Amino acid sequence: MYNQMKRGFLKKGLDPESKPPTPKPGPKPIVNAGTQALSTLSVDDGIYGQMKRGFLKQGASGRPSAKGVPASSTGASPLSEEITDAKGGRFQIVCPADQCKSKAEQPGVITLRLSPCYCTYAAGGRESSLLMIGSRAELEEAIPFAEAALQQPLPPQGPHPFRIADAGKKGLGMFATRAIKAGELIIAERPLVISSPTSHGTKHEIAYTRPFYDAALTALSEPARTALLDLADTCSLGPPEHTHPLPGRLMTNAYSCGPLTATNAVPDDADIAKGEGVPWNATYATLPRANHACTPNAHYSWNRARWCGQFFAARDIAAGVEITSRYVLDLTQAERHAHLERTHSCACLCESCVDVSPAAVSRSDARRQGVDHYLRTLRAALNPKDYPYLGQEEIRRTLRQAREEGMMVQYAEILWEVSRIMQVQENPLVGLRWAKEARKAHVLILGEESWIVARVDDCGQFLAERLRAGGVACQWP
């Protein structure tokens, strides 16, 4: 679906060539003589300029310039910069000196930009509530996006409709305290830690030194640090000198928050080559309390505009029922179990896997593989002459199986692909009706603010306008 939306099937403005304007690159960060931290850059020409060039500059929004803190002459002190946003929020990026040395034992531009660093964020006048870990270059690219998003409030939500309680062998779990309707926002939460994929290491060998993680953890406020350390750690399996509580908890509990710095809604190959399409990870205080299920009743998504993680109810949830999400996306039960063991060092104890007969497992695996194959077939049909014939019975059967298996993302994507093909196979009005169903399915699991819903709206609105121009009464959505 994402590739189809990126290419666009109705509108010239949605093809791969239609991208946000890329500003001319600004001057590269430099290091002053000796051990001075990165200098402030020149005035930019808007938010995309800020996002593409990094954050160490005097922004067009009137943001105060960075204040560099020089390292000591011995090189033992960390390189540090502090940025204050328009609402008084404070970013402080720190590169420990022992992590920044080149082979010549002198901090250099390339060495410094690739060295591991951490950054804390504190809302105006408050203690640090967010920790970001990555290379200096990664943090410079990500912070302007954070600056814009963290000034936005969380989505409107009432009292949480759940409680955290004992879930037996699974440890703690999240349980509904009232009936929750399908599509309802269960929780929206800011992350405690956002980390690049390279900052964790493995279950047996951490990526950076223990003192680095100690310093990063200490930089968080005490409430945030306590909430993080209260999470389970099943991924610190090496000897003590090769593990640490911080990366262990990140590997155990993190959700993906997608590519933070891609200026395209759908990252292309050029974005990925520049590191802009690489997904980061977000670790929260509450969201990890939801245990894994192969057929979950809640769907996790990352809100790019507000920098928060969200759970939407994928189906109606009765009071007292455990709220679950999906940790792995593999199709067969054997693949999911192996993935959980490999990445989380845990076994699956969900209702779809415990006390289930081999025959039932085989039927479930076959349905999941069938749904996946059907979606791949639709995606592969790029030219009208290659479109498969879509029978109503087959479509509805596949959608039913996707829903029964908890494959709600695939459910929504199939509806979108069907709408694209039905415009040719039947007529544009039939395609519009299927597109409306696709929109409902996406809103159910992603909410109205999702960029995917915005893309569906863009295409749907254009199709509706074409139909109205031809004398057909219709509206969108």
XYZ file of C-alpha atoms in Angstrom:
477
model
C 0.000 0.000 0.000
C 2.708 2.466 0.944
C 4.440 2.096 -2.410
C 1.134 2.525 -4.230
C 0.359 5.680 -2.300
C 3.840 6.972 -2.935
C 3.559 6.348 -6.680
C -0.014 7.659 -6.716
C -2.656 6.053 -8.881
C -4.837 9.042 -9.563
C -2.907 12.216 -9.212
C 0.191 13.508 -10.882
C 1.234 15.192 -7.683
C 1.589 11.867 -5.890
C 4.236 10.251 -8.069
C 7.775 9.556 -6.856
C 9.034 12.773 -8.393
C 6.686 14.872 -6.257
C 8.707 15.455 -3.107
C 9.037 18.282 -0.623
C 11.539 20.847 -1.911
C 15.015 20.058 -0.713
C 16.859 23.164 0.463
C 20.435 23.826 -0.460
C 22.676 22.214 2.128
C 23.979 24.560 4.770
C 27.537 24.748 6.002
C 28.800 21.592 7.602
C 29.348 21.536 11.366
C 32.895 22.360 12.342
C 34.988 21.975 15.423
C 36.925 24.968 16.637
C 40.601 24.649 17.303
C 41.414 22.493 20.286
C 38.436 20.835 21.910
C 35.696 23.424 21.379
C 32.254 21.898 20.695
C 30.430 22.225 17.387
C 29.881 25.843 16.376
C 26.549 27.488 15.635
C 25.413 27.411 12.010
C 23.956 30.175 9.883
C 20.348 31.329 9.673
C 18.174 28.761 7.870
C 15.315 29.175 5.432
C 12.513 27.262 7.162
C 11.685 24.058 8.990
C 12.792 21.755 6.144
C 16.121 23.533 6.102
C 16.406 22.955 9.842
C 15.483 19.314 9.496
C 17.898 18.619 6.662
C 20.927 20.436 8.027
C 20.782 19.754 11.757
C 19.845 21.838 14.737
C 22.973 23.784 15.706
C 21.985 27.092 14.162
C 20.027 30.304 14.693
C 16.637 29.188 13.349
C 14.183 31.278 11.378
C 11.774 30.917 14.283
C 14.054 33.025 16.402
C 15.346 30.104 18.427
C 18.342 31.076 20.583
C 21.669 29.851 19.290
C 23.463 26.900 20.788
C 25.748 27.481 23.690
C 28.865 25.378 23.391
C 30.579 24.035 26.485
C 34.270 23.482 25.748
C 36.004 20.391 26.906
C 38.983 20.605 29.172
C 42.471 20.806 27.777
C 43.033 17.202 28.711
C 40.070 16.039 26.654
C 38.511 14.318 29.683
C 35.362 16.462 29.816
C 32.452 15.730 27.495
C 31.563 17.914 24.539
C 28.189 19.466 25.281
C 25.700 21.822 23.623
C 22.430 23.244 24.869
C 19.503 24.332 22.668
C 16.426 26.177 23.876
C 13.267 26.087 21.777
C 10.642 28.780 21.348
C 8.608 27.555 24.352
C 11.509 27.221 26.747
C 12.128 23.518 26.178
C 15.789 22.599 26.519
C 17.772 20.075 24.495
C 21.226 19.185 25.767
C 23.432 16.992 23.613
C 26.467 15.399 25.242
C 29.309 13.496 23.615
C 31.473 11.846 26.286
C 35.118 12.547 25.522
C 36.223 8.941 25.935
C 33.725 7.969 23.199
C 34.858 10.708 20.775
C 38.595 10.094 20.386
C 40.093 9.397 16.996
C 43.053 7.101 16.554
C 45.300 10.114 17.086
C 43.504 10.738 20.412
C 42.186 14.058 19.102
C 38.501 14.758 18.468
C 38.028 15.296 14.740
C 35.000 16.358 12.727
C 34.225 12.917 11.268
C 35.038 11.074 14.491
C 32.876 13.449 16.518
C 29.882 13.259 14.197
C 29.915 9.456 14.223
C 30.671 9.058 17.918
C 27.926 7.906 20.313
C 26.167 10.757 22.075
C 23.026 11.276 24.081
C 20.596 14.147 24.293
C 18.059 15.030 26.962
C 14.946 17.148 26.591
C 13.299 19.092 29.380
C 10.080 21.043 28.855
C 10.223 24.631 30.013
C 11.612 24.768 33.549
C 11.172 21.041 34.203
C 13.537 18.114 34.647
C 14.688 15.973 31.733
C 11.847 13.685 30.642
C 13.204 12.363 27.338
C 16.521 10.738 26.478
C 17.758 10.274 22.899
C 20.729 8.037 22.076
C 22.606 7.841 18.787
C 25.566 9.270 16.931
C 26.066 13.013 16.926
C 25.084 13.171 13.257
C 21.871 11.208 13.942
C 20.920 13.455 16.840
C 21.627 16.641 14.889
C 19.235 15.450 12.195
C 16.517 14.281 14.595
C 16.348 17.141 17.080
C 14.665 19.727 14.800
C 11.833 17.236 14.256
C 11.635 16.720 18.015
C 11.623 20.460 18.600
C 8.573 20.919 16.373
C 6.696 17.829 17.580
C 7.275 18.148 21.332
C 5.671 21.580 21.330
C 2.420 19.885 20.296
C 0.124 18.543 23.031
C -0.793 14.886 23.256
C -4.018 13.858 21.479
C -7.154 14.472 23.567
C -7.825 11.555 25.886
C -9.787 10.991 29.056
C -8.867 8.802 32.030
C -7.055 5.677 30.918
C -9.566 2.835 30.428
C -7.198 0.226 31.848
C -5.185 -0.802 34.875
C -1.835 -2.531 35.211
C -2.181 -5.799 37.100
C -0.694 -9.264 37.474
C -1.015 -11.378 34.331
C 0.214 -14.687 35.708
C 3.183 -16.225 33.936
C 3.423 -13.178 31.685
C 4.215 -10.877 34.602
C 2.320 -7.603 34.587
C -0.342 -6.868 32.007
C -2.775 -4.173 30.880
C -6.461 -4.865 31.570
C -9.536 -2.917 30.435
C -11.487 -1.302 33.261
C -14.495 -0.601 31.037
C -15.778 -1.534 27.611
C -13.552 -0.073 24.878
C -14.970 0.377 21.387
C -13.073 -0.553 18.229
C -11.117 2.456 16.996
C -11.010 4.140 20.403
C -7.732 5.704 21.517
C -6.650 3.694 24.550
C -3.521 5.671 25.414
C -1.143 8.213 23.872
C 2.212 8.518 25.611
C 5.525 10.328 25.149
C 8.560 8.032 25.109
C 11.132 7.944 27.878
C 13.918 6.997 25.455
C 14.318 7.259 21.695
C 17.288 5.301 20.410
C 18.874 4.610 17.058
C 19.125 0.975 15.925
C 22.900 0.977 16.449
C 22.835 2.147 20.056
C 21.704 -1.087 21.735
C 24.213 -3.718 20.739
C 23.103 -7.298 21.268
C 21.839 -9.359 24.156
C 25.411 -10.496 24.814
C 27.445 -7.387 23.940
C 26.414 -3.745 24.432
C 27.277 -1.251 21.703
C 28.992 1.389 23.854
C 30.849 1.480 27.173
C 29.108 1.038 30.500
C 30.149 4.551 31.659
C 28.406 5.988 28.585
C 25.119 4.295 29.484
C 25.592 5.261 33.142
C 25.900 8.923 32.170
C 22.943 8.756 29.812
C 20.721 7.101 32.409
C 21.751 9.590 35.093
C 20.812 12.465 32.777
C 17.138 11.502 33.005
C 15.014 12.914 35.815
C 14.512 10.604 38.769
C 10.815 9.874 37.956
C 11.645 9.056 34.323
C 14.647 6.967 35.323
C 12.589 5.062 37.907
C 9.828 4.377 35.369
C 12.399 3.061 32.888
C 14.137 0.813 35.399
C 10.780 -0.574 36.532
C 10.428 -2.221 33.123
C 11.513 -5.817 32.609
C 14.920 -6.712 31.187
C 15.083 -10.091 29.461
C 17.855 -9.158 27.024
C 20.924 -8.697 29.236
C 22.323 -12.206 28.842
C 26.070 -11.606 28.643
C 28.538 -11.236 31.509
C 28.044 -8.087 33.652
C 30.899 -6.205 31.995
C 29.215 -6.671 28.586
C 25.648 -5.731 29.567
C 23.887 -2.734 31.086
C 20.358 -2.098 32.452
C 19.684 0.691 29.941
C 20.226 -1.104 26.592
C 18.791 -4.281 28.119
C 15.495 -2.544 28.819
C 15.482 -0.821 25.454
C 15.894 -4.111 23.602
C 13.201 -5.744 25.743
C 10.549 -3.025 25.637
C 11.064 -0.734 22.625
C 8.534 -0.180 19.865
C 9.460 1.169 16.455
C 8.879 4.878 15.929
C 9.776 4.809 12.253
C 12.238 7.042 10.430
C 12.376 10.274 12.436
C 14.132 12.414 9.847
C 12.628 11.450 6.474
C 11.074 14.519 4.851
C 8.988 12.232 2.626
C 5.971 10.555 4.214
C 7.160 7.383 2.482
C 10.991 7.150 2.684
C 12.564 6.329 -0.657
C 15.904 4.691 -1.447
C 17.704 8.041 -1.296
C 16.323 8.679 2.204
C 17.452 5.268 3.392
C 20.911 5.736 1.847
C 21.267 8.946 3.856
C 20.056 7.237 7.026
C 16.714 9.056 6.908
C 14.604 5.977 6.289
C 16.070 3.923 9.113
C 13.517 3.271 11.871
C 14.357 4.404 15.392
C 13.026 2.819 18.574
C 10.916 4.314 21.347
C 10.637 2.989 24.901
C 7.722 4.093 27.065
C 6.691 3.827 30.705
C 3.227 2.327 30.119
C 2.868 0.923 26.596
C 5.280 -1.998 27.220
C 2.919 -3.233 29.949
C 0.696 -4.595 27.181
C 1.797 -8.156 26.534
C 2.262 -9.688 23.103
C -0.507 -11.570 21.364
C -0.449 -13.095 17.910
C -4.035 -11.880 17.434
C -3.914 -8.617 19.420
C -6.902 -6.440 20.280
C -4.898 -3.192 20.206
C -2.715 -1.664 17.515
C 0.406 0.396 18.228
C 1.280 3.369 16.040
C 3.744 6.267 16.190
C 2.298 9.771 15.867
C 4.948 11.663 13.887
C 3.315 15.058 14.379
C 3.287 14.823 18.191
C 6.116 12.353 18.884
C 4.036 9.960 20.932
C 3.126 6.285 20.846
C -0.529 5.315 20.629
C -2.726 2.285 21.197
C -6.004 2.105 19.273
C -8.497 -0.672 19.927
C -8.444 -2.991 16.904
C -11.787 -4.478 17.939
C -14.275 -4.120 20.783
C -12.679 -4.950 24.140
C -14.866 -5.933 27.088
C -14.182 -4.800 30.644
C -11.684 -7.068 32.389
C -10.123 -8.356 29.151
C -6.356 -8.087 28.788
C -5.231 -5.471 26.264
C -2.536 -6.868 23.985
C -0.369 -5.676 21.113
C 1.817 -7.380 18.543
C 5.600 -7.511 19.085
C 6.507 -9.446 15.921
C 4.918 -9.589 12.473
C 5.912 -13.043 11.200
C 3.245 -15.132 9.493
C 3.586 -18.638 10.930
C 3.490 -19.567 14.574
C 6.944 -21.153 14.406
C 8.421 -17.992 12.881
C 6.775 -15.774 15.514
C 7.994 -17.927 18.390
C 11.537 -17.984 17.015
C 11.476 -14.210 16.516
C 10.249 -13.594 20.070
C 12.978 -15.795 21.486
C 15.639 -14.188 19.314
C 14.723 -10.575 20.019
C 12.991 -10.623 23.408
C 14.171 -13.883 25.002
C 10.611 -14.822 25.853
C 7.973 -17.372 24.892
C 4.524 -16.591 23.500
C 1.752 -17.238 26.025
C -1.150 -15.734 24.090
C -4.521 -17.407 23.595
C -3.718 -18.149 19.958
C -0.731 -20.297 20.943
C -1.412 -21.857 24.348
C -3.371 -25.129 24.424
C -4.085 -24.970 20.689
C -4.116 -28.124 18.580
C -1.585 -28.601 15.754
C -4.468 -28.665 13.282
C -5.677 -25.260 14.471
C -2.137 -23.870 14.198
C -1.860 -25.177 10.625
C -5.185 -23.587 9.669
C -4.111 -20.266 11.179
C -0.748 -20.361 9.409
C -2.471 -21.125 6.097
C -4.932 -18.256 6.508
C -2.162 -15.789 7.335
C -0.058 -16.901 4.408
C -3.101 -16.689 2.145
C -3.854 -13.116 3.233
C -0.230 -12.131 2.714
C -0.109 -13.743 -0.737
C -3.329 -12.022 -1.786
C -1.990 -8.609 -0.735
C 1.309 -9.186 -2.525
C -0.565 -10.156 -5.690
C -2.570 -6.929 -5.595
C 0.514 -4.825 -4.956
C 2.378 -6.428 -7.847
C -0.342 -5.474 -10.347
C 1.042 -2.091 -11.410
C -0.404 -1.800 -14.915
C -4.120 -2.080 -15.761
C -3.402 -4.896 -18.211
C -1.896 -6.891 -15.323
C -4.796 -6.359 -12.894
C -6.210 -9.649 -11.601
C -9.947 -10.190 -11.732
C -11.341 -9.463 -8.292
C -14.389 -11.423 -7.291
C -16.515 -10.081 -4.461
C -16.637 -13.434 -2.701
C -12.858 -13.880 -2.721
C -12.287 -10.321 -1.511
C -14.704 -10.663 1.401
C -13.354 -14.084 2.364
C -9.786 -12.778 2.455
C -10.819 -9.729 4.462
C -12.672 -11.920 6.950
C -9.613 -14.125 7.423
C -7.389 -11.078 7.903
C -9.737 -9.750 10.574
C -9.992 -13.104 12.351
C -6.190 -13.420 12.430
C -5.756 -9.890 13.789
C -4.015 -8.735 10.591
C -5.653 -5.310 10.612
C -2.860 -3.534 8.749
C -3.132 -6.032 5.907
C -6.931 -5.719 6.097
C -6.721 -1.964 5.489
C -4.081 -2.320 2.766
C -6.122 -4.918 0.863
C -9.087 -2.544 0.849
C -6.885 0.207 -0.557
C -5.442 -1.986 -3.301
C -8.924 -3.244 -4.195
C -10.133 0.347 -4.551
C -7.301 1.077 -6.980
C -8.050 -1.934 -9.177
C -11.847 -1.596 -9.008
C -11.662 1.848 -10.610
C -10.561 0.076 -13.801
C -12.255 -3.293 -13.427
C -15.655 -1.779 -12.572
C -15.812 2.035 -12.587
C -14.465 4.990 -10.562
C -17.575 5.157 -8.390
C -17.118 1.545 -7.248
C -13.458 2.308 -6.588
C -14.490 5.296 -4.473
C -16.729 3.100 -2.321
C -13.873 0.695 -1.656
C -11.563 3.638 -0.891
C -14.018 4.813 1.770
C -13.861 1.389 3.393
C -10.057 1.560 3.264
C -10.133 4.921 5.016
C -12.354 3.590 7.813
C -10.014 0.633 8.308
C -6.943 2.865 8.530
C -8.573 5.334 10.917
C -9.605 2.411 13.131
C -6.009 1.435 13.890
C -4.082 4.657 13.205
C -6.406 7.531 14.063
C -7.372 10.585 12.034
C -3.946 12.222 12.372
C -1.989 9.501 10.589
C -0.059 10.521 7.472
C -1.378 7.352 5.838
C -4.953 8.560 6.349
C -3.892 11.925 4.909
C -2.603 10.186 1.775
C -5.830 8.202 1.427
C -7.802 11.443 1.824
C -5.707 13.149 -0.834
C -6.367 10.429 -3.400
C -10.002 9.950 -2.386
C -10.761 13.642 -2.606
C -9.195 13.857 -6.048
C -11.251 10.901 -7.268
C -14.440 12.423 -5.860
C -13.689 15.715 -7.639
C -13.229 13.879 -10.938
C -16.527 12.085 -10.496
C -18.366 15.301 -9.649
C -16.838 16.964 -12.702
C -18.385 14.159 -14.746
C -21.817 14.773 -13.253
C -21.750 12.009 -10.617
C -23.064 13.049 -7.189
C -20.562 11.907 -4.563
C -18.528 13.173 -1.653
C -15.439 12.303 0.352
C -15.067 10.710 2.763
